[in-house]
Amino acid sequence: MKLIFMGTPAFAIPTLERAVAAGHQVLAVFTQPDRPKGRGQKDAMPPVKAAALRLGLAVHQPQRMRQPEVVEQLRAMAPDAMVVVGYGQIIPKAILDIPPHGIVNVHASLLPKYRGAAPIQWAIARGETRTGVTTMRINEGLDTGDMLLRWETEIGPQENAVELGARLAEAGADLLVRTLAELATIRSEPQDDAQATYAPILKKEDGEIDWQLSAREILNRIRGFEPWPGGYGFLRGQRLQISKAAAGGPKLPPGALRVANRRLYAGCGNGESIELQEVQLEGKKRMPAAAFLNGFPLSDDEALQ
């Protein structure tokens, strides 16, 4: 099948690789423009661009897909179908109508739950125990198209967004290849909008921990928002990022810190607490809590804000 592939993040790379390996002809890869990144703010290519160049594929990076010249470029390529995985732009109707077999999206949730930009992160942060991948036909809505195939899995009790994302990326790649192979015979299923939930794009402030929440709710947010925006509080006016934590510890007021046997605990709602296992103070490196305490001794009345 002649395909146009649209994707940007690392999550999309296994699907691109698997489509090529399955024998599909990828006419071109469309991805977001290079963006400034890091302390030096030098332009960095999207992960999918690097993968496409490695595979010897043509790469296009339009600022906006709805530009008439982009629509005409796609029409001239005459693809049989298009594949979208985390592209980052809404596909306009003028493009939806181009491929005779439609546009297939690989979405990292069990639709209609967790439509939107960050389904993996919000599923963990909101305490879900199961998730998966859905292939669907794109329409003019936001992740509202008819579903094609689904793959379901448990979320591990300690699994974070990075770990789960890696598993779902591989599963999504397999599901896409299977979807393309069975496209002519799959009976698509409309989504039940009444069951829909939304997973909005993450903001820095989403990571700030409300210490009145239960221990489980806080742990879910720390796992779900790893590596960005992470879970964090403020200690002596400095941001303290909590990269890894576990349930259990002494009864403490919300936000209160306690050191016991070289272990660091923080109070949560309902008198609960969690153990802070890996932390990163603003401007410092990520480190085990014991190493942090060596260089940052705490008094008995310290608390996270």
XYZ file of C-alpha atoms in Angstrom:
305
model
C 0.000 0.000 0.000
C 1.268 3.503 -0.820
C 1.316 5.507 2.413
C 1.921 8.992 3.703
C 3.125 8.875 7.314
C 2.489 11.787 9.702
C 4.104 11.728 13.132
C 6.446 13.620 15.409
C 7.392 12.027 18.786
C 9.496 8.977 19.576
C 6.256 7.101 20.265
C 5.591 7.108 16.492
C 8.934 5.601 15.442
C 8.076 1.891 15.923
C 4.953 2.335 13.781
C 6.945 3.969 10.980
C 9.602 1.260 11.116
C 7.036 -1.533 11.193
C 5.104 -0.101 8.231
C 8.294 -0.060 6.159
C 9.284 -3.556 7.309
C 5.832 -4.868 6.372
C 6.461 -3.868 2.760
C 4.356 -0.729 2.532
C 5.678 2.024 0.298
C 6.048 5.138 2.442
C 5.956 7.932 -0.103
C 6.901 10.630 2.409
C 6.982 11.451 6.087
C 5.382 14.642 7.368
C 6.519 15.884 10.765
C 6.637 19.096 12.780
C 9.327 21.720 12.038
C 12.629 21.616 13.902
C 12.341 23.473 17.233
C 14.858 25.128 19.600
C 15.754 22.761 22.423
C 17.983 22.611 25.482
C 19.988 25.291 27.211
C 21.601 26.400 23.985
C 18.199 26.626 22.256
C 19.645 25.106 19.092
C 17.215 23.734 16.536
C 16.609 20.017 17.060
C 14.846 17.711 14.642
C 11.775 15.766 15.784
C 12.452 12.103 16.624
C 10.409 10.907 13.640
C 12.472 13.020 11.255
C 15.678 11.378 12.464
C 14.103 7.941 12.003
C 12.784 8.792 8.541
C 16.178 10.031 7.357
C 17.791 6.858 8.701
C 15.267 4.850 6.664
C 15.987 6.906 3.551
C 12.509 8.437 3.378
C 11.541 11.870 2.090
C 10.705 14.309 4.902
C 8.433 17.367 4.820
C 7.930 19.813 7.710
C 5.175 22.304 6.870
C 4.255 24.916 9.449
C 0.563 24.268 8.834
C -1.091 21.337 7.060
C -4.010 23.448 5.855
C -1.827 25.547 3.543
C -3.142 25.087 -0.039
C 0.288 24.140 -1.367
C 0.580 21.344 1.230
C -2.850 19.986 0.310
C -1.907 19.988 -3.371
C 1.421 18.320 -2.612
C -0.346 15.483 -0.813
C -2.931 15.129 -3.551
C -0.189 14.858 -6.176
C 1.446 12.012 -4.258
C -1.787 9.994 -4.612
C -1.417 7.812 -1.496
C -3.694 4.829 -0.932
C -3.915 5.711 2.772
C -2.319 7.951 5.364
C -1.129 7.009 8.850
C -1.064 9.496 11.726
C 0.715 8.884 15.055
C 1.054 11.869 17.381
C 1.532 14.344 14.554
C 0.546 17.410 16.549
C -1.669 19.196 14.020
C -5.354 18.893 13.174
C -5.797 17.334 9.715
C -8.182 19.526 7.658
C -11.083 18.084 5.654
C -9.339 18.895 2.369
C -6.691 16.305 3.303
C -9.131 13.815 4.839
C -10.719 13.378 1.419
C -7.468 12.594 -0.438
C -6.632 8.918 0.291
C -9.232 6.411 -0.978
C -8.651 4.162 2.063
C -8.810 7.046 4.521
C -6.472 8.182 7.275
C -5.699 5.735 10.083
C -4.652 7.056 13.473
C -2.829 5.089 16.182
C -4.040 6.484 19.520
C -2.583 5.438 22.886
C -5.794 4.822 24.822
C -8.915 2.689 24.766
C -11.142 5.178 23.006
C -13.399 6.949 23.673
C -11.559 7.390 26.980
C -8.629 9.783 26.992
C -9.069 11.607 23.736
C -6.444 14.306 23.345
C -2.732 14.965 23.439
C -1.550 13.133 26.578
C -3.561 9.906 27.007
C -0.748 7.833 28.538
C 0.115 10.422 31.179
C -3.456 11.183 32.244
C -4.504 7.523 32.351
C -1.804 6.853 34.957
C -2.306 10.143 36.798
C -6.025 9.444 37.180
C -5.459 5.986 38.585
C -6.486 3.791 35.662
C -5.380 0.161 35.951
C -5.945 -0.749 32.282
C -5.286 1.047 29.024
C -4.310 0.167 25.471
C -4.084 1.313 21.875
C -6.863 2.006 19.382
C -6.636 2.410 15.619
C -9.342 4.628 14.167
C -10.275 6.501 11.031
C -9.613 10.197 11.443
C -12.522 12.584 10.949
C -12.851 16.328 11.560
C -13.186 15.959 15.345
C -10.532 15.501 18.024
C -9.998 11.727 18.258
C -13.689 11.139 17.508
C -13.424 8.912 14.435
C -14.770 5.377 14.083
C -12.661 2.748 15.844
C -11.027 -0.056 13.864
C -8.978 -2.351 16.159
C -8.066 -2.236 19.871
C -5.336 -3.769 22.031
C -5.671 -3.781 25.817
C -3.169 -4.174 28.661
C -2.835 -3.712 32.404
C -0.936 -0.735 33.792
C 1.698 -1.993 36.234
C 1.279 -0.651 39.786
C 4.731 0.993 39.629
C 4.817 1.648 35.865
C 5.433 5.253 34.855
C 4.516 7.091 31.671
C 7.897 6.462 30.026
C 7.740 2.724 30.620
C 4.103 2.398 29.596
C 4.671 4.581 26.548
C 7.433 2.283 25.314
C 5.131 -0.746 25.593
C 2.217 0.983 23.886
C 4.443 2.242 21.063
C 5.417 -1.320 20.162
C 1.856 -2.577 20.512
C 0.577 0.312 18.394
C 3.043 -0.522 15.636
C 1.802 -4.116 15.500
C -1.824 -2.968 15.593
C -1.292 -0.544 12.711
C 0.245 -3.209 10.463
C -2.625 -5.550 11.278
C -5.150 -2.762 10.668
C -3.738 -2.007 7.215
C -3.735 -5.700 6.310
C -7.392 -6.095 7.334
C -8.641 -2.643 6.345
C -11.015 -3.908 3.665
C -12.809 -6.284 6.059
C -12.739 -4.492 9.444
C -16.174 -3.423 10.643
C -15.544 -0.006 12.152
C -17.323 0.965 15.366
C -18.577 4.478 16.196
C -17.389 5.896 19.498
C -19.863 6.457 22.311
C -19.409 10.145 23.030
C -21.176 9.750 26.381
C -18.226 7.616 27.573
C -15.553 10.024 26.357
C -12.919 11.578 28.617
C -10.257 14.120 27.677
C -6.473 14.076 28.168
C -5.324 17.666 27.591
C -1.800 18.661 26.663
C 0.378 18.816 29.771
C 1.388 22.130 31.332
C 4.219 22.799 33.775
C 1.751 23.576 36.567
C 0.121 20.129 36.230
C 3.144 18.732 38.046
C 2.730 20.796 41.216
C 1.567 18.409 43.927
C -1.394 19.188 46.141
C -0.247 17.569 49.403
C -3.856 17.344 50.603
C -4.430 14.532 48.100
C -4.189 10.909 49.203
C -0.891 9.061 48.959
C -2.183 6.970 46.081
C -3.347 10.023 44.112
C 0.020 11.719 44.555
C 1.945 8.596 43.546
C -0.209 8.246 40.434
C 0.580 11.813 39.392
C 4.311 11.342 39.969
C 4.271 8.189 37.810
C 2.021 9.694 35.182
C 3.939 12.925 34.719
C 7.426 11.381 34.457
C 9.617 12.812 32.926
C 7.724 16.092 32.289
C 6.302 18.034 34.017
C 7.061 15.523 36.772
C 5.709 15.794 40.295
C 7.150 18.575 42.421
C 6.785 20.705 45.525
C 8.710 23.694 46.868
C 11.284 23.447 49.646
C 12.731 26.687 51.046
C 11.464 28.399 47.920
C 13.211 26.001 45.539
C 11.487 23.472 43.301
C 12.014 19.889 44.443
C 11.254 17.413 41.671
C 10.181 13.966 42.862
C 11.180 11.420 40.242
C 10.431 8.252 42.172
C 8.351 7.580 45.282
C 6.664 4.689 47.071
C 3.741 4.166 49.419
C 4.186 3.885 53.160
C 5.682 5.809 56.028
C 4.830 7.545 59.296
C 1.656 9.569 59.862
C 2.386 13.154 58.867
C 0.480 16.366 58.113
C 0.196 17.224 54.381
C 3.550 18.321 52.990
C 5.500 17.730 56.187
C 8.931 16.136 55.735
C 10.429 13.544 58.046
C 13.812 11.758 57.922
C 14.000 8.296 59.452
C 16.855 5.804 58.999
C 18.244 7.846 56.077
C 14.888 7.699 54.343
C 12.834 10.754 53.402
C 9.061 10.856 53.840
C 6.457 13.473 52.890
C 3.003 13.810 54.392
C -0.158 13.490 52.293
C -3.880 13.831 52.979
C -5.620 11.706 55.610
C -2.449 11.487 57.704
C -0.741 9.279 55.090
C 2.771 9.671 53.774
C 4.975 8.553 50.898
C 8.684 7.810 50.717
C 10.592 10.129 48.379
C 13.146 7.821 46.767
C 14.677 9.944 43.978
C 14.591 13.728 43.946
C 16.099 16.665 42.094
C 16.507 20.078 43.649
C 16.276 23.034 41.290
C 19.601 23.462 39.478
C 20.979 20.134 40.727
C 21.184 16.591 39.388
C 18.635 13.882 40.043
C 19.786 11.689 42.951
C 18.659 9.139 45.547
C 17.046 10.709 48.603
C 19.931 9.577 50.848
C 22.444 11.458 48.673
C 20.191 14.523 48.671
C 20.054 14.480 52.487
C 23.860 14.378 52.668
C 24.062 17.786 51.026
C 20.778 19.250 52.221
C 20.179 18.468 55.893
C 16.591 19.024 57.005
C 15.276 20.388 60.261
C 12.326 18.818 62.084
C 9.820 21.434 60.938
C 10.566 21.357 57.194
C 7.626 21.046 54.793
C 6.929 20.993 51.088
C 4.666 23.712 49.773
